[in-house]
GROMACS .gro file of C-alpha atoms in nm:
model
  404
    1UNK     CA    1   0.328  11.652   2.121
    2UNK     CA    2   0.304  11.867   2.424
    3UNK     CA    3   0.226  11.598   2.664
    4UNK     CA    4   0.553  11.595   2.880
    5UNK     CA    5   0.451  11.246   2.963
    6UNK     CA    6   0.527  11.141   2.581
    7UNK     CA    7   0.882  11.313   2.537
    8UNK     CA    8   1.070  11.051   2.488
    9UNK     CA    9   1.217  11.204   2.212
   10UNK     CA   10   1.458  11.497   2.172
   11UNK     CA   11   1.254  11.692   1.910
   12UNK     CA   12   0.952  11.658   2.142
   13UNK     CA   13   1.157  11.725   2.437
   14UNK     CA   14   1.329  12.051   2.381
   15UNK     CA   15   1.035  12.274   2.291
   16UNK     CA   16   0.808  12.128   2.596
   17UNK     CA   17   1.137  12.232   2.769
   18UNK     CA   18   1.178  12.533   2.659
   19UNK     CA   19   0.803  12.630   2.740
   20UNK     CA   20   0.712  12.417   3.068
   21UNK     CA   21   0.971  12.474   3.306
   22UNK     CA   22   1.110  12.222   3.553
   23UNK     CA   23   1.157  12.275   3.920
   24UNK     CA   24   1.578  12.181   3.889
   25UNK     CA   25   1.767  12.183   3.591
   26UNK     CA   26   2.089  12.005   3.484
   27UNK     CA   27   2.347  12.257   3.483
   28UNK     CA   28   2.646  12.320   3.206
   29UNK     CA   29   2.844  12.066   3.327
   30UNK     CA   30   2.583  11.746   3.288
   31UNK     CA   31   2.690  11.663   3.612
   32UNK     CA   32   2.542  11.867   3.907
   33UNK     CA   33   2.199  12.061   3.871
   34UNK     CA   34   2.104  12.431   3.901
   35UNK     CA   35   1.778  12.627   4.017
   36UNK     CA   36   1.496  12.582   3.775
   37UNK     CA   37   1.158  12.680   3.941
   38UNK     CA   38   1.351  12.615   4.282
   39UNK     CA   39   1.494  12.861   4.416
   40UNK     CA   40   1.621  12.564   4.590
   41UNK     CA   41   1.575  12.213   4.775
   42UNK     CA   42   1.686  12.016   5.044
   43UNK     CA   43   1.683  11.610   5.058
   44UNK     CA   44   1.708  11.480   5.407
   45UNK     CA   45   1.764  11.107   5.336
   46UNK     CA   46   1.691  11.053   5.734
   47UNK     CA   47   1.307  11.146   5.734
   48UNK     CA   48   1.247  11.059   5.332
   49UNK     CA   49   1.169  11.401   5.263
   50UNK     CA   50   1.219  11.622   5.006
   51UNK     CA   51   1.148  12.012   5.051
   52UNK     CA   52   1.111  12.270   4.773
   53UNK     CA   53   1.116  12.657   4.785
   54UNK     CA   54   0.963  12.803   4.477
   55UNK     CA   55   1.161  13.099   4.322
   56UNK     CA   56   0.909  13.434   4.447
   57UNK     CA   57   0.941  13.595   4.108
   58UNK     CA   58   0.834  13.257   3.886
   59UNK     CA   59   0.553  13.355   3.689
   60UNK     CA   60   0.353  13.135   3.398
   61UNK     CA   61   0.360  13.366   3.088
   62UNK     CA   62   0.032  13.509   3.120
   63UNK     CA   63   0.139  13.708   3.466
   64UNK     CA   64  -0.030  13.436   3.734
   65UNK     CA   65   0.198  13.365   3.978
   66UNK     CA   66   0.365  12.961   4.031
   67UNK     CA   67   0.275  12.877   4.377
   68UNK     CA   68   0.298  12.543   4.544
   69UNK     CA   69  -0.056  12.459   4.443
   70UNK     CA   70   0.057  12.374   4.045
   71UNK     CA   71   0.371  12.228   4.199
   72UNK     CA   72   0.161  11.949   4.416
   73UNK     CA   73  -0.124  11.943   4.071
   74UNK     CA   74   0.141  11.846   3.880
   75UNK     CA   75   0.321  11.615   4.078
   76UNK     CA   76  -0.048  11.423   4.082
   77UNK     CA   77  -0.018  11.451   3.661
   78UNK     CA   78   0.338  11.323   3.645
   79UNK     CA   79   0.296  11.033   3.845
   80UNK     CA   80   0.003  10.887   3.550
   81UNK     CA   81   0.232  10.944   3.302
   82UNK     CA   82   0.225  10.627   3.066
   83UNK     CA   83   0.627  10.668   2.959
   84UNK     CA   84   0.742  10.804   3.318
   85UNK     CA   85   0.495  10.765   3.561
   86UNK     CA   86   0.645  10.504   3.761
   87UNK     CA   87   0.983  10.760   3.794
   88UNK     CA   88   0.770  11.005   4.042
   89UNK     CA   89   0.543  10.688   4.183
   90UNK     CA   90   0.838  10.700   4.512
   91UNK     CA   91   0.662  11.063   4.568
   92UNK     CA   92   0.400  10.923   4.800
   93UNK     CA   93   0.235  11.239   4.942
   94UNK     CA   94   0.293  11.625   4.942
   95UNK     CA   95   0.228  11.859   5.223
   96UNK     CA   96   0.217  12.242   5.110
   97UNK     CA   97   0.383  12.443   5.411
   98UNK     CA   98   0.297  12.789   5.220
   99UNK     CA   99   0.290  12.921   4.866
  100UNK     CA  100   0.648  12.896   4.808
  101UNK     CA  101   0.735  12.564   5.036
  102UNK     CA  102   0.661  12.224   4.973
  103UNK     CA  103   0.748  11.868   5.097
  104UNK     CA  104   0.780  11.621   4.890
  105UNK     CA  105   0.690  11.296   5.102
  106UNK     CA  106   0.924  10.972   4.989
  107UNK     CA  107   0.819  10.590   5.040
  108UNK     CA  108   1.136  10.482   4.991
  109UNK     CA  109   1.465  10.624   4.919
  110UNK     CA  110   1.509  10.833   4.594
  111UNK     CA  111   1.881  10.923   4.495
  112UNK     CA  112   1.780  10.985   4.133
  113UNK     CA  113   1.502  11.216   4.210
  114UNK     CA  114   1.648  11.560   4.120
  115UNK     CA  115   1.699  11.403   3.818
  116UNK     CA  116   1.393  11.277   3.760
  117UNK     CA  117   1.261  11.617   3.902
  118UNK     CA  118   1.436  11.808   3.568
  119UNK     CA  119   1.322  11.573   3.338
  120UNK     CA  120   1.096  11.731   3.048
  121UNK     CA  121   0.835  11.468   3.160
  122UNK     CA  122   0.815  11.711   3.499
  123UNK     CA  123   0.726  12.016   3.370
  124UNK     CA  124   0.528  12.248   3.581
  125UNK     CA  125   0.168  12.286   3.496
  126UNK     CA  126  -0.085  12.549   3.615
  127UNK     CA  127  -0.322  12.367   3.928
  128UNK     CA  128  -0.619  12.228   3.722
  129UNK     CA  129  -0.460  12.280   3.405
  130UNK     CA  130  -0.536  12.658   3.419
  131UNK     CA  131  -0.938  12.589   3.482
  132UNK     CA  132  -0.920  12.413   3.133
  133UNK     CA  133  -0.929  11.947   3.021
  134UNK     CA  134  -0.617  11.846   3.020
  135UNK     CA  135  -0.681  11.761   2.685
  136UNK     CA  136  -0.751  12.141   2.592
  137UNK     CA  137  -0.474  12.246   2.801
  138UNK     CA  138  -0.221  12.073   2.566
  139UNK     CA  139  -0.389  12.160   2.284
  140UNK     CA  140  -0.228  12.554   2.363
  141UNK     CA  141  -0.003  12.502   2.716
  142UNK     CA  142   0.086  12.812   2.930
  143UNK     CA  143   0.423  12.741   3.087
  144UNK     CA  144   0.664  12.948   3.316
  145UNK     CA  145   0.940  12.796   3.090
  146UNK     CA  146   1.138  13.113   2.945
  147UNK     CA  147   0.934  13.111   2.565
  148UNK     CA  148   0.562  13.070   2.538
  149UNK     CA  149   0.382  12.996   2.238
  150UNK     CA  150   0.312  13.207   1.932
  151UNK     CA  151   0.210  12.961   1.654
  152UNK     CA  152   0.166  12.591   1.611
  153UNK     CA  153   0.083  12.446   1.347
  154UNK     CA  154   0.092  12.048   1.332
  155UNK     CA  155   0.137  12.037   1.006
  156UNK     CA  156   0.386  12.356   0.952
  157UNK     CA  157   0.585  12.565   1.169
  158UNK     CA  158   0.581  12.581   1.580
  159UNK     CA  159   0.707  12.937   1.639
  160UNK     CA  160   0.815  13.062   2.019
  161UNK     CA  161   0.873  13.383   2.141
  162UNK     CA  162   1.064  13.508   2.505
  163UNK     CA  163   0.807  13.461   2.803
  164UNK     CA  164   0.773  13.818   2.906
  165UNK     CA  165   0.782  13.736   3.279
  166UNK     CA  166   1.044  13.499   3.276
  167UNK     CA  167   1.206  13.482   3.601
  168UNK     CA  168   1.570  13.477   3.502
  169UNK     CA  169   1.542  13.678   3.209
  170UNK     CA  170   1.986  13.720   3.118
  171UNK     CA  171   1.896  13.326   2.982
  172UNK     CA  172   1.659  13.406   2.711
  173UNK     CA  173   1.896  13.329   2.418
  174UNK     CA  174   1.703  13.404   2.146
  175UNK     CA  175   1.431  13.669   2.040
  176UNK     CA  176   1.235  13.373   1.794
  177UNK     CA  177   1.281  13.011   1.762
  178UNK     CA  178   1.106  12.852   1.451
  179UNK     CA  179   1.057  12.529   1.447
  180UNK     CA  180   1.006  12.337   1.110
  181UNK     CA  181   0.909  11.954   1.121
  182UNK     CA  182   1.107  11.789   0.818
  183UNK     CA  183   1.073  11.433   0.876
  184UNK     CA  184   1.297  11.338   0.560
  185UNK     CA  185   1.676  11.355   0.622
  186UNK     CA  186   1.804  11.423   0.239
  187UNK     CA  187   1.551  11.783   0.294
  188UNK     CA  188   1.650  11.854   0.602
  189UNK     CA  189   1.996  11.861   0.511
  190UNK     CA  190   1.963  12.034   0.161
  191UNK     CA  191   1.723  12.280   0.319
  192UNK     CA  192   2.028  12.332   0.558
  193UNK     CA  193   2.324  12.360   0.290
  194UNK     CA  194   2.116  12.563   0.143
  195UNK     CA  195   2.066  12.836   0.388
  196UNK     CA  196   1.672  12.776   0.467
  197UNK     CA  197   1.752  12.678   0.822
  198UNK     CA  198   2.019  12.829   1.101
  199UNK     CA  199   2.051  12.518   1.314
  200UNK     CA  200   1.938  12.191   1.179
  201UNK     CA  201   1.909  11.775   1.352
  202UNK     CA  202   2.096  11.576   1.204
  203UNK     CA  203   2.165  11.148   1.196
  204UNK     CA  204   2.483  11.012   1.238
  205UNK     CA  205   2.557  10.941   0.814
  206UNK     CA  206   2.486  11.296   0.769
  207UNK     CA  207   2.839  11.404   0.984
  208UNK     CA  208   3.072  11.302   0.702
  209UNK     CA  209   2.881  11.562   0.490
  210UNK     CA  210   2.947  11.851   0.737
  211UNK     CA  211   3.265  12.037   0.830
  212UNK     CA  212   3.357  11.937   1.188
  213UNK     CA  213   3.309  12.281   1.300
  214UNK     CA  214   2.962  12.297   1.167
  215UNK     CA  215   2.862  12.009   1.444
  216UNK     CA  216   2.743  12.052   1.765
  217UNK     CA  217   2.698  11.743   2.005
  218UNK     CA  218   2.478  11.678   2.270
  219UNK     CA  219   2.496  11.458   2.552
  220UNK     CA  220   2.349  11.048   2.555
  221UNK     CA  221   1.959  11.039   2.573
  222UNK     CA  222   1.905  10.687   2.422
  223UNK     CA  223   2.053  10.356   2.515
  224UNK     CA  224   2.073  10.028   2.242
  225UNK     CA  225   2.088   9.727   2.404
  226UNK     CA  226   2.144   9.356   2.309
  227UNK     CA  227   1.850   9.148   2.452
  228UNK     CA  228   1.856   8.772   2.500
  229UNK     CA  229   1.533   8.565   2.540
  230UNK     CA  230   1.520   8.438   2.845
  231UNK     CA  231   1.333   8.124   2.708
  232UNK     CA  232   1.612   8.020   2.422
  233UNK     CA  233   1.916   7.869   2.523
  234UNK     CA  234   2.050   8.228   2.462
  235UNK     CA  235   1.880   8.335   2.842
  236UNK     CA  236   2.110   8.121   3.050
  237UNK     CA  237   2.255   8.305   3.308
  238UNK     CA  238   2.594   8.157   3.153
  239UNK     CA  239   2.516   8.222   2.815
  240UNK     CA  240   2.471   8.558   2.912
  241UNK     CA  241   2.783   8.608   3.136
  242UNK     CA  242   3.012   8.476   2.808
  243UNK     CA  243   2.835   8.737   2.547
  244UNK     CA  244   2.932   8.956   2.784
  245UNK     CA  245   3.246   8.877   2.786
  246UNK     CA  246   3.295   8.920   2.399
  247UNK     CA  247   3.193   9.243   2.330
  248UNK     CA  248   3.399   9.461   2.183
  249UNK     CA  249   3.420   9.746   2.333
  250UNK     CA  250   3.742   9.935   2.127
  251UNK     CA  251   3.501   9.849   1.812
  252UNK     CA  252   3.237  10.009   1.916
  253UNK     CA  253   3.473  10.341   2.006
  254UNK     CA  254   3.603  10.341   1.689
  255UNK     CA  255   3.209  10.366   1.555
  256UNK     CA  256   3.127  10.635   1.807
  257UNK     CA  257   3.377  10.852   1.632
  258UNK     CA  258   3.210  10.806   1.313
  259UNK     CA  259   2.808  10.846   1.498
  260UNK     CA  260   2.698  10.944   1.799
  261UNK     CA  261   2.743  10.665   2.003
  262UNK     CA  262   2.967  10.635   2.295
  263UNK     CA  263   3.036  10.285   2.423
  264UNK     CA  264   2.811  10.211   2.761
  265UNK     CA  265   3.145  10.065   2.852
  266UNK     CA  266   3.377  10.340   2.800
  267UNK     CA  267   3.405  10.609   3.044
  268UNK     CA  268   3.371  10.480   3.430
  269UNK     CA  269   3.177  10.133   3.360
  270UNK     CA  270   3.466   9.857   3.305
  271UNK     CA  271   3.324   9.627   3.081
  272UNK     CA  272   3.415   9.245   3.146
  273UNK     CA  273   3.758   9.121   3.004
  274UNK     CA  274   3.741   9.018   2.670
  275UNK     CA  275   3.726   8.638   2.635
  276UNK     CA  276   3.634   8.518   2.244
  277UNK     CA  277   3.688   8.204   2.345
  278UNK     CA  278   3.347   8.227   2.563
  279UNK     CA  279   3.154   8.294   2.227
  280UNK     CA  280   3.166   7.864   2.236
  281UNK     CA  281   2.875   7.879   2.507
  282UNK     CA  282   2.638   8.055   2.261
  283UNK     CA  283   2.656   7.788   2.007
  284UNK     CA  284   2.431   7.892   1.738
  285UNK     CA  285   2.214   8.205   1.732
  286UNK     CA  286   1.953   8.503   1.539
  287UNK     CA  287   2.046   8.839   1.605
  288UNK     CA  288   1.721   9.044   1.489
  289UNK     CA  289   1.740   9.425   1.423
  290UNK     CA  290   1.544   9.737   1.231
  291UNK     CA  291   1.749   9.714   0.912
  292UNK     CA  292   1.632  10.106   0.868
  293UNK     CA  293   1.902  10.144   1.144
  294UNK     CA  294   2.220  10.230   1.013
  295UNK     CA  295   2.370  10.204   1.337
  296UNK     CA  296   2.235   9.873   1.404
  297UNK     CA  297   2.377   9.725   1.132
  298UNK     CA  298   2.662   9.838   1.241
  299UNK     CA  299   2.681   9.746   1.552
  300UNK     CA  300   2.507   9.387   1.479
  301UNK     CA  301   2.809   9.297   1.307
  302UNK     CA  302   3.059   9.397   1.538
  303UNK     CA  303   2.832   9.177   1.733
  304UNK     CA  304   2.879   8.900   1.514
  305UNK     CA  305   3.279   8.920   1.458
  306UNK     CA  306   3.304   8.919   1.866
  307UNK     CA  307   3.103   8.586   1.840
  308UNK     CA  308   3.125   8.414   1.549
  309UNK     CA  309   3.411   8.132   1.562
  310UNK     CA  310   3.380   7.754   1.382
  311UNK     CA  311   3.046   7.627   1.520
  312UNK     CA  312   2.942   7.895   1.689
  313UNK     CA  313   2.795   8.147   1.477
  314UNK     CA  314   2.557   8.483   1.469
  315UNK     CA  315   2.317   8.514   1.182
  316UNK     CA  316   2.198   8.875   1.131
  317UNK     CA  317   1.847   8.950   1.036
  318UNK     CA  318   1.796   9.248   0.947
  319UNK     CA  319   1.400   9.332   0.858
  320UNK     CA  320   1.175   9.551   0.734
  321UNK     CA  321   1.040   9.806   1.051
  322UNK     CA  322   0.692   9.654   1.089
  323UNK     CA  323   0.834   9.287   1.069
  324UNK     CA  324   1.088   9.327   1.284
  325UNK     CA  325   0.817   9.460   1.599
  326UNK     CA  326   0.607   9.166   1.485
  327UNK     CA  327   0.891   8.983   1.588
  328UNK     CA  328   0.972   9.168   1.894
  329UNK     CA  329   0.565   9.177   2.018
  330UNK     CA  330   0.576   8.818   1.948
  331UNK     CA  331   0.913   8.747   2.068
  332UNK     CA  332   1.020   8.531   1.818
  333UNK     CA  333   1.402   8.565   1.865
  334UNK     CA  334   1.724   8.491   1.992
  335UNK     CA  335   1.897   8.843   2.005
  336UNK     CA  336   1.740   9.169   1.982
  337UNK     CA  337   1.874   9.475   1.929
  338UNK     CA  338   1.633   9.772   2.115
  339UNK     CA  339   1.702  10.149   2.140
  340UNK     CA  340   1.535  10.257   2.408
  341UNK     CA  341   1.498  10.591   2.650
  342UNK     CA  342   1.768  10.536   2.964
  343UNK     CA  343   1.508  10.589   3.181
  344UNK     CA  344   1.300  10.311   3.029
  345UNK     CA  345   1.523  10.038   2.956
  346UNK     CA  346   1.241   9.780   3.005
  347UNK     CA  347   0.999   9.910   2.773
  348UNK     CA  348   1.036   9.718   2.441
  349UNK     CA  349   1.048   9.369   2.582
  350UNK     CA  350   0.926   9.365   2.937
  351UNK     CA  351   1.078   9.079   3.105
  352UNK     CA  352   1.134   8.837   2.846
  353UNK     CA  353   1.505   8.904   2.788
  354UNK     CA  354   1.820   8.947   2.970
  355UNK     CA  355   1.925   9.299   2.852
  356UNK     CA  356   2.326   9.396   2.796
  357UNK     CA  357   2.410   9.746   2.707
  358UNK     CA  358   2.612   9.833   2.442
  359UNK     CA  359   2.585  10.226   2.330
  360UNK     CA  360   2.470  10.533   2.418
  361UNK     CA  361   2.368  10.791   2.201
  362UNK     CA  362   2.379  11.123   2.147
  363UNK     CA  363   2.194  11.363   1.917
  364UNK     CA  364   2.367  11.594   1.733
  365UNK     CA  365   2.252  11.950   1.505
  366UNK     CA  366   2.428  12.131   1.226
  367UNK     CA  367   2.462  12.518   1.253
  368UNK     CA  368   2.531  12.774   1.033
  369UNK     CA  369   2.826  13.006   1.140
  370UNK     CA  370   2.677  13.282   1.201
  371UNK     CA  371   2.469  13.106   1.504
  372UNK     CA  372   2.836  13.076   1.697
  373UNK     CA  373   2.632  13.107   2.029
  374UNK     CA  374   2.394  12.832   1.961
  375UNK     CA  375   2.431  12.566   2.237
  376UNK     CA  376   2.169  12.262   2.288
  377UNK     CA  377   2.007  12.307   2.598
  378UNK     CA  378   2.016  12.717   2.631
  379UNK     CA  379   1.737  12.746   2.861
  380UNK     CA  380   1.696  12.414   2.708
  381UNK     CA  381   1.676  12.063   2.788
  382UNK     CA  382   1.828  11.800   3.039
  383UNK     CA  383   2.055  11.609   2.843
  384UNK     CA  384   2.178  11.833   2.670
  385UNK     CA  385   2.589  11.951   2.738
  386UNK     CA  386   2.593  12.337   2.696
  387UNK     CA  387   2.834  12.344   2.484
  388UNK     CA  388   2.912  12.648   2.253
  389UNK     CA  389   3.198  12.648   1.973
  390UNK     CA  390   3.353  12.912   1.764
  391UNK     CA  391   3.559  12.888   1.509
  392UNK     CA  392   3.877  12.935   1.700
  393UNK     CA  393   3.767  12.652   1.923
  394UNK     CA  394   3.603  12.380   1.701
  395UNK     CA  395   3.432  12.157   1.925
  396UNK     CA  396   3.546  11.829   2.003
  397UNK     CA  397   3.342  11.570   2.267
  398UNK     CA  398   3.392  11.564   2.622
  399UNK     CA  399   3.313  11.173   2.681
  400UNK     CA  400   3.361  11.231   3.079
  401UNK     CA  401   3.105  11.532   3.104
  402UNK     CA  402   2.856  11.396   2.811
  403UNK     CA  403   2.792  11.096   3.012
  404UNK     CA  404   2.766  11.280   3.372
   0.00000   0.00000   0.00000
């Protein structure tokens, strides 16, 4: 898709990214943010207002200048996004002071919103989509991002070339990025070993099959949680409070360096102390989880060791992908396990369940060696780390600057 307000995903974010630029990036460090758009901002928490100055030399890729008319336009579009709307909803009004200089007018305050404001869902659009529907807008988008769009084909190859006007043109890292949808993951990987791609996505069993070097990490975009109905026994608020207190945290390390997980718990957020004996106040329960989730099964039976004593005992279900959201829509169950955007943690079950969170993860690409600059996120995409390794410096996970 090239709705930003349906990128939930990172193979949907990163070209949108890459072609509809944001006002503020995340910089290299996943921790503090650098000019996108912006040339740059200023947040006075006092009068709930935020101000933006446009960079003068931002230009959409056919020539027409970025002014703060397509800012305030597509401030209007983000905020009726169905995925992220409700993330720019605290923008309340915006009063254009010139063509460069905008306020952004808050209802309340908003110390997540340059975040929000370099999300992929807040890419800037040309003021009334460029005279076009939105709907034929999308169907062939002019960004100011640094590519634009040469070919794309829904069914075949999406092929982007450097934005010619690009306002910061020393980040263009590439001179072509093709794009090849390959939903299966055996193809994607053979087509990889076998030299038919430079820089390939890749799931979490695939890292066994790839030298360490070959890997290249990105930083947490997804969140699985544990969700308790709040209608079973399993919602109490004391039921809750002792799961929470048998989770096992050094378990689920010791997966993360196997996948691309990294315990919610790990880095900064000190999970409960451990208490097995508090698995007594679950008594007996059904865990439900997408048994096409290698991870999940995983995880679901750490789950289940942390709880499972004499009388008090976990049954996993694992099911089939369309029984298992029959379940969910109908919320027949005791436990869930949900992967959901961080952004959206209430998404998949509304409020029918107490939600814990267990893991973050991270997606992760195999690349060839001769592509020993390749980084996710060049001019790329907001939770991405931009990390590059060679092979004198193999790369190995920063867990403090991943999560930042």
């Amino acid at each position: 898709t090239w709705d930003p307000a349906l990128a939930s995903t990172p193979d949907a974010a990163q070209p949108i990214q890459n072609v509809l630029e944001p006002l503020i990036r995340v910089a290299a460090d996943g921790r503090t943010f650098e000019t996108g758009l912006a040339e740059s901002w200023d947040y006075d928490h006092d009068d709930l207002t935020f101000t933006v100055t446009l960079d003068p030399d931002a230009r959409f890729s056919n020539g027409v200048a970025v002014t703060t008319d397509d800012v305030a336009f597509s401030i209007a579009d983000w905020r009726t996004g169905a995925l992220f709307g409700d993330d720019y909803a605290v923008i309340s009004d915006t009063t254009i002071v010139d063509e460069h200089t905008i306020v952004l007018e808050l209802s309340e305050p908003a110390p997540d919103l340059e975040l929000a404001l370099s999300r992929p869902a807040a890419g800037v659009l040309p003021a009334n989509y460029g005279g076009r529907t939105r709907a034929d807008y999308l169907d062939a988008p002019i960004g100011a991002g640094p590519y634009r769009i040469r070919d794309a084909d829904p069914a075949g190859e999406l092929v982007l070339v450097p934005n010619p006007v690009y306002h910061r043109p020393d980040d263009l890292a590439f001179d072509t990025i093709t794009v090849t949808a390959e939903p299966d993951d055996v193809t994607r990987l053979s087509t990889f070993h076998g030299g038919g791609a430079d820089i390939a996505t890749i799931r979490s069993w695939d890292i066994p099959q790839l030298p360490s070097d070959r890997i290249v990490r990105a930083g947490p975009h997804r969140l699985t949680f544990v969700g308790l109905h709040r209608a079973r026994p399993v919602g109490d608020p004391a039921v809750v409070d002792a799961l929470s207190a048998t989770l096992d945290y050094p378990a689920m390390a010791d997966l993360g360096e196997q996948t691309m997980s990294i315990p919610y718990g790990a880095d900064g957020l000190v999970p409960p102390e451990r208490d097995a004996d508090a698995a007594a106040a679950l008594g007996q329960a059904e865990l439900i989880f997408d048994a096409s989730d290698r991870d999940h099964q995983q995880l679901a039976e750490i789950l289940q060791a942390g709880i499972s004593r004499e009388g008090h005992y976990l049954q996993l279900s694992g099911l089939a992908s369309d029984e298992f959201e029959r379940r969910r829509a109908d919320g027949d169950y005791d436990l869930i396990l949900v992967r959901t955007g961080a952004f959206d943690t209430k998404a998949d079950l509304g409020d029918d369940a107490e939600l814990i969170p267990l893991v973050a993860h991270r997606a992760a690409f195999a690349r060839q060696p001769s592509v020993d600059g390749f980084a996710p996120g060049a001019a790329g995409t907001w939770w991405f780390d931009d990390v590059t390794h060679t092979d004198d410096a193999p790369f190995e996970p920063d867990r403090e600057a991943s999560e930042g």
